[in-house]
PDB file of C-alpha atoms in Angstrom:
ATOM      1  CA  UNK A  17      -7.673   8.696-137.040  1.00 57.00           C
ATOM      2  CA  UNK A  18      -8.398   8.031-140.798  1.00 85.00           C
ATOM      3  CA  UNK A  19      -8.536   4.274-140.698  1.00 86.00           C
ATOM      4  CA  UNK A  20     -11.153   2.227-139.077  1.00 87.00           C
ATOM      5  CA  UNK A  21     -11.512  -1.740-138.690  1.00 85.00           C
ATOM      6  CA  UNK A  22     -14.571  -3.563-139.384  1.00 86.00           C
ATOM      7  CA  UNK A  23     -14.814  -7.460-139.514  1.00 82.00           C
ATOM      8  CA  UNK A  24     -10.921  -7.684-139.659  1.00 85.00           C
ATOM      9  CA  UNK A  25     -10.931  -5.196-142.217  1.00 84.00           C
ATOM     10  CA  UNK A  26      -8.962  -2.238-142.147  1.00 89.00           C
ATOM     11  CA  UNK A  27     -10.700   0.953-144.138  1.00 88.00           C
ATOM     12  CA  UNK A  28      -8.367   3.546-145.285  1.00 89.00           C
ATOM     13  CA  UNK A  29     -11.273   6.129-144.588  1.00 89.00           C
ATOM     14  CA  UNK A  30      -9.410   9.476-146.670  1.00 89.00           C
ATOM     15  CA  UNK A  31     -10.379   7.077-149.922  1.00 89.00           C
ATOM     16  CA  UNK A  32     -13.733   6.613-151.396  1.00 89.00           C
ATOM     17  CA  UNK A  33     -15.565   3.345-151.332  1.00 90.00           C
ATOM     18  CA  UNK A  34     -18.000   1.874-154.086  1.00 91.00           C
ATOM     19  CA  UNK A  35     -20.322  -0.781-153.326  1.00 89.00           C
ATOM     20  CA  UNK A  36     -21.265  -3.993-155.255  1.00 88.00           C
ATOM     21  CA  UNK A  37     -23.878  -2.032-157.550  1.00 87.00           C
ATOM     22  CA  UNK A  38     -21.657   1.562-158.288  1.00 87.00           C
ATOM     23  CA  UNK A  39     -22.980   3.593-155.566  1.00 89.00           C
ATOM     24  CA  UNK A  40     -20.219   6.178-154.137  1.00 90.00           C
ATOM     25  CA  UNK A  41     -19.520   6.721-150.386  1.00 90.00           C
ATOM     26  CA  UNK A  42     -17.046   8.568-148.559  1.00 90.00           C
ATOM     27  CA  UNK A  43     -16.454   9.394-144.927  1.00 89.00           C
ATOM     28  CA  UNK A  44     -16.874  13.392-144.626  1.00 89.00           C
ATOM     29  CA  UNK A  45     -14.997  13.327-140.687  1.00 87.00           C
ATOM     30  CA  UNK A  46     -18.401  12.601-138.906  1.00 88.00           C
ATOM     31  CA  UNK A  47     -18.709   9.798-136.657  1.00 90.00           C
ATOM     32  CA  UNK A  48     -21.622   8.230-134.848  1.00 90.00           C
ATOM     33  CA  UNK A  49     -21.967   7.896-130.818  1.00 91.00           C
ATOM     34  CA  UNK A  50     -20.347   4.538-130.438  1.00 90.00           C
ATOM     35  CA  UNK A  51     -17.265   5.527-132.779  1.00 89.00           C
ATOM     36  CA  UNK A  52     -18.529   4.600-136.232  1.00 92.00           C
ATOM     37  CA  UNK A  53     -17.781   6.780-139.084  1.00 92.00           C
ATOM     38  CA  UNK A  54     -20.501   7.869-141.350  1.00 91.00           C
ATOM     39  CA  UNK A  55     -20.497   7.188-145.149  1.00 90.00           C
ATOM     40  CA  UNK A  56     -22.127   9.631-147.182  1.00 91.00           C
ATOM     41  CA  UNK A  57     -22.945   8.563-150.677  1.00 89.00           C
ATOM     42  CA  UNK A  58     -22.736  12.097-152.783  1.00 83.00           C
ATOM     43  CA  UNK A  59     -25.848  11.298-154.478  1.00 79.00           C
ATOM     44  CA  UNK A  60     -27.653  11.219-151.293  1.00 79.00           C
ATOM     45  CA  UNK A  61     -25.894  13.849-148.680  1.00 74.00           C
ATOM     46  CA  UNK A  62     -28.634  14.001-146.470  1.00 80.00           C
ATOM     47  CA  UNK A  63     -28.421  10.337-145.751  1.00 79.00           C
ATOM     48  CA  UNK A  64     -25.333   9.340-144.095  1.00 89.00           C
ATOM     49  CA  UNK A  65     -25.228   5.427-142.589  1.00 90.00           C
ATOM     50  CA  UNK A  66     -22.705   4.269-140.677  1.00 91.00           C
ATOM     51  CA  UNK A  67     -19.614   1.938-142.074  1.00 88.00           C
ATOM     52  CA  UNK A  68     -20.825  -1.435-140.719  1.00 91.00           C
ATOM     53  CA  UNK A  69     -24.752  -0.954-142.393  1.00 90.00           C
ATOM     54  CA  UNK A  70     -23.179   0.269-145.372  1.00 89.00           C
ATOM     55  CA  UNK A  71     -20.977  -2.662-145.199  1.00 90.00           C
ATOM     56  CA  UNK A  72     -23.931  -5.422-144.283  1.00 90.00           C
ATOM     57  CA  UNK A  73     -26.739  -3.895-146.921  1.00 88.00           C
ATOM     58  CA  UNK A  74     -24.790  -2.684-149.354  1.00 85.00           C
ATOM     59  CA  UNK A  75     -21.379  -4.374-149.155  1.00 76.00           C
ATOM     60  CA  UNK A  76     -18.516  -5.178-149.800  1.00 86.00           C
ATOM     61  CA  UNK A  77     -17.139  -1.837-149.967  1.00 89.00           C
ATOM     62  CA  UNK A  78     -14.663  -1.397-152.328  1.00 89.00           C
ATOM     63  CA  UNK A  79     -12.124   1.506-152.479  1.00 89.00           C
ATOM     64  CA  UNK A  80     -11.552   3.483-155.312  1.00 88.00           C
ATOM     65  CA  UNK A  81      -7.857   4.434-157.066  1.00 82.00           C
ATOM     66  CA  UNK A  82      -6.364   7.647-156.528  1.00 79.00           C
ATOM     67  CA  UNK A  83      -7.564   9.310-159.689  1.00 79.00           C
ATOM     68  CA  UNK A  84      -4.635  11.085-162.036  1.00 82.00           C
ATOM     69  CA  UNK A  85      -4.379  13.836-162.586  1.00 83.00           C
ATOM     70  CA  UNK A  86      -4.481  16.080-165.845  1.00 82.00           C
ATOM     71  CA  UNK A  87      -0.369  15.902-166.204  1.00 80.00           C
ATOM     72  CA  UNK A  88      -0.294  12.306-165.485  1.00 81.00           C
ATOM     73  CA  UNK A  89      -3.031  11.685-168.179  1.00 80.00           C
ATOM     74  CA  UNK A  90      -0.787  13.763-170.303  1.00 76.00           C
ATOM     75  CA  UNK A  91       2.565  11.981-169.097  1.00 77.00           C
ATOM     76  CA  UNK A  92       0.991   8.797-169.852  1.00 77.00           C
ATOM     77  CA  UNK A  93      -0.204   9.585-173.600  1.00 78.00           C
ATOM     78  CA  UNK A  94       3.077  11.395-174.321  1.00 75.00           C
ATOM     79  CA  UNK A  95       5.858  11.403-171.997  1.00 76.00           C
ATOM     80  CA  UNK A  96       7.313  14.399-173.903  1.00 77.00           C
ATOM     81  CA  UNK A  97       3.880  16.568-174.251  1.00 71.00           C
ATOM     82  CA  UNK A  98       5.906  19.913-173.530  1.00 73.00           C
ATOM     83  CA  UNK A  99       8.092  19.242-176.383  1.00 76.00           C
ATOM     84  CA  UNK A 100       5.528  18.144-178.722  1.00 72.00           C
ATOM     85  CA  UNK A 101       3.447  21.047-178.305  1.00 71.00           C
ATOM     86  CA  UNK A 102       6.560  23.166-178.664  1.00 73.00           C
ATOM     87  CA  UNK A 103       7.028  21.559-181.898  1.00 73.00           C
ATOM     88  CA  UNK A 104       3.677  22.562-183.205  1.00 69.00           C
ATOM     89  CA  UNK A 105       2.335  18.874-184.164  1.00 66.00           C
ATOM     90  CA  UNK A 106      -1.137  18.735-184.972  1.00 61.00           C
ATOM     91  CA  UNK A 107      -2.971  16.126-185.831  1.00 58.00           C
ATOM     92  CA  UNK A 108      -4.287  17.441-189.503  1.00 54.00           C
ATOM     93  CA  UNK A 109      -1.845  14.186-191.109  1.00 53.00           C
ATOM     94  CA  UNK A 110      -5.582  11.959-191.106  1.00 49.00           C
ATOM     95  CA  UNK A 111      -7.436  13.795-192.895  1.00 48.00           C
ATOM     96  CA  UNK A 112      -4.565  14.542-195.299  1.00 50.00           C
ATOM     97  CA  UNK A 113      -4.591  10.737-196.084  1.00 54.00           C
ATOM     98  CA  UNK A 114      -6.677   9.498-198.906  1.00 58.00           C
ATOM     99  CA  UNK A 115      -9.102   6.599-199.103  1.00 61.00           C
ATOM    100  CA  UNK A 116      -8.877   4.781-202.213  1.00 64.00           C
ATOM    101  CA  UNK A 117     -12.327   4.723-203.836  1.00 68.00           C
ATOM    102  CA  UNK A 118     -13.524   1.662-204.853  1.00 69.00           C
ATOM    103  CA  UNK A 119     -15.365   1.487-208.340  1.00 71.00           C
ATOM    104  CA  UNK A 120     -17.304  -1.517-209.524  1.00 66.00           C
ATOM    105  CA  UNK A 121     -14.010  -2.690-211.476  1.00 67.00           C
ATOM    106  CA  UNK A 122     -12.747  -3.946-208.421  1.00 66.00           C
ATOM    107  CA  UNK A 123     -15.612  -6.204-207.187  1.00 68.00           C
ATOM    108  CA  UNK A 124     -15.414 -10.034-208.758  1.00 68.00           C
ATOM    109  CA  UNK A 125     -18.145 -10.523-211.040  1.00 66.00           C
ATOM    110  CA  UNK A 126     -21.445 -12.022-209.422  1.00 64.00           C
ATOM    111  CA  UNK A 127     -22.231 -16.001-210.806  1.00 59.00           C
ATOM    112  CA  UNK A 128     -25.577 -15.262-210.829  1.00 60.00           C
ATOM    113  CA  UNK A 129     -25.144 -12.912-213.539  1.00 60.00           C
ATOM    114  CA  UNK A 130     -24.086 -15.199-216.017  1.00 60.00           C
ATOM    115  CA  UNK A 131     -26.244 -18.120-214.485  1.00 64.00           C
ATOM    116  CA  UNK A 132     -29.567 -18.831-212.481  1.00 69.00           C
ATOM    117  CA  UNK A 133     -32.846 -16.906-212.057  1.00 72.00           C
ATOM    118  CA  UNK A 134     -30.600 -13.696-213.463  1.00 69.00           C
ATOM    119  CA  UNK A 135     -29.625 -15.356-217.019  1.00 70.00           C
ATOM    120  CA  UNK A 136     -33.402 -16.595-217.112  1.00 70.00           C
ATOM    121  CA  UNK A 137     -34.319 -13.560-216.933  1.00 75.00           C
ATOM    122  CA  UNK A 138     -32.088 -11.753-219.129  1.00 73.00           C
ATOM    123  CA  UNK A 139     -32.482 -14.502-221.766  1.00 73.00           C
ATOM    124  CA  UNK A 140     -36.406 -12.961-221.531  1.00 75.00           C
ATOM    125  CA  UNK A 141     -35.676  -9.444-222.145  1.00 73.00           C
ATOM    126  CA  UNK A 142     -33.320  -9.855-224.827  1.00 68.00           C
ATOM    127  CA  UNK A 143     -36.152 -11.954-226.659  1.00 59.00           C
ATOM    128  CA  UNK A 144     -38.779  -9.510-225.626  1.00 52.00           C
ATOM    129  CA  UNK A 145     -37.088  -6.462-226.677  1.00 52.00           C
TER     130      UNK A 145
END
């Protein structure tokens, strides 16, 4: 029996559960004396608590996706990773691209430099020199 019904609520008990603030628990096949299963939390083994306290303090349970695996990560960046490996691609084409480098020719001109505090005092080292 790997699912189990609690307030109307049908747990699929061969998935993991997180609760409202990220804590893991999963059912390890051990069940209490009046047919509750036991949720372990992996961070905590040697405390397991039964579904429904889990569920009332800690609640609600939430179950967690399947999680891919290393092909389907693979399948979903590049559906054709076999053949792009074959092909030898590598991904040296960045740093073969060039920046442009920008040199004070490019920037607009400041208007305080011809006006303002600035011309004041430029105006003052020009005489004073």
């Amino acid at each position: 029996m790997s699912t189990y019904l609690h307030d109307g609520i049908a747990f699929d008990l061969t998935r993991s559960f997180v609760d409202v603030i990220g804590v893991e628990w999963e059912w390890r096949g051990e069940w209490t004396a009046s047919g509750e299963p036991l949720l372990v939390s992996p961070g905590l083994p040697e405390s397991p608590a039964p579904l429904p306290d889990v569920y009332r303090d800690h609640g609600p349970l939430i179950p967690i996706s399947l999680r891919p695996s290393a092909a389907q990560y693979r399948a979903a960046v590049d559906p054709d990773y076999a053949a792009t490996v074959a092909a030898g691609y590598v991904e040296d084409h960045i740093a073969a691209a060039v920046a442009p480098v920008l040199t004070a020719h490019h920037l607009q001109p400041s208007p305080l430099e011809q006006t303002g505090f600035r011309g004041f005092i430029r105006s003052l080292q020009k005489d004073g020199a």
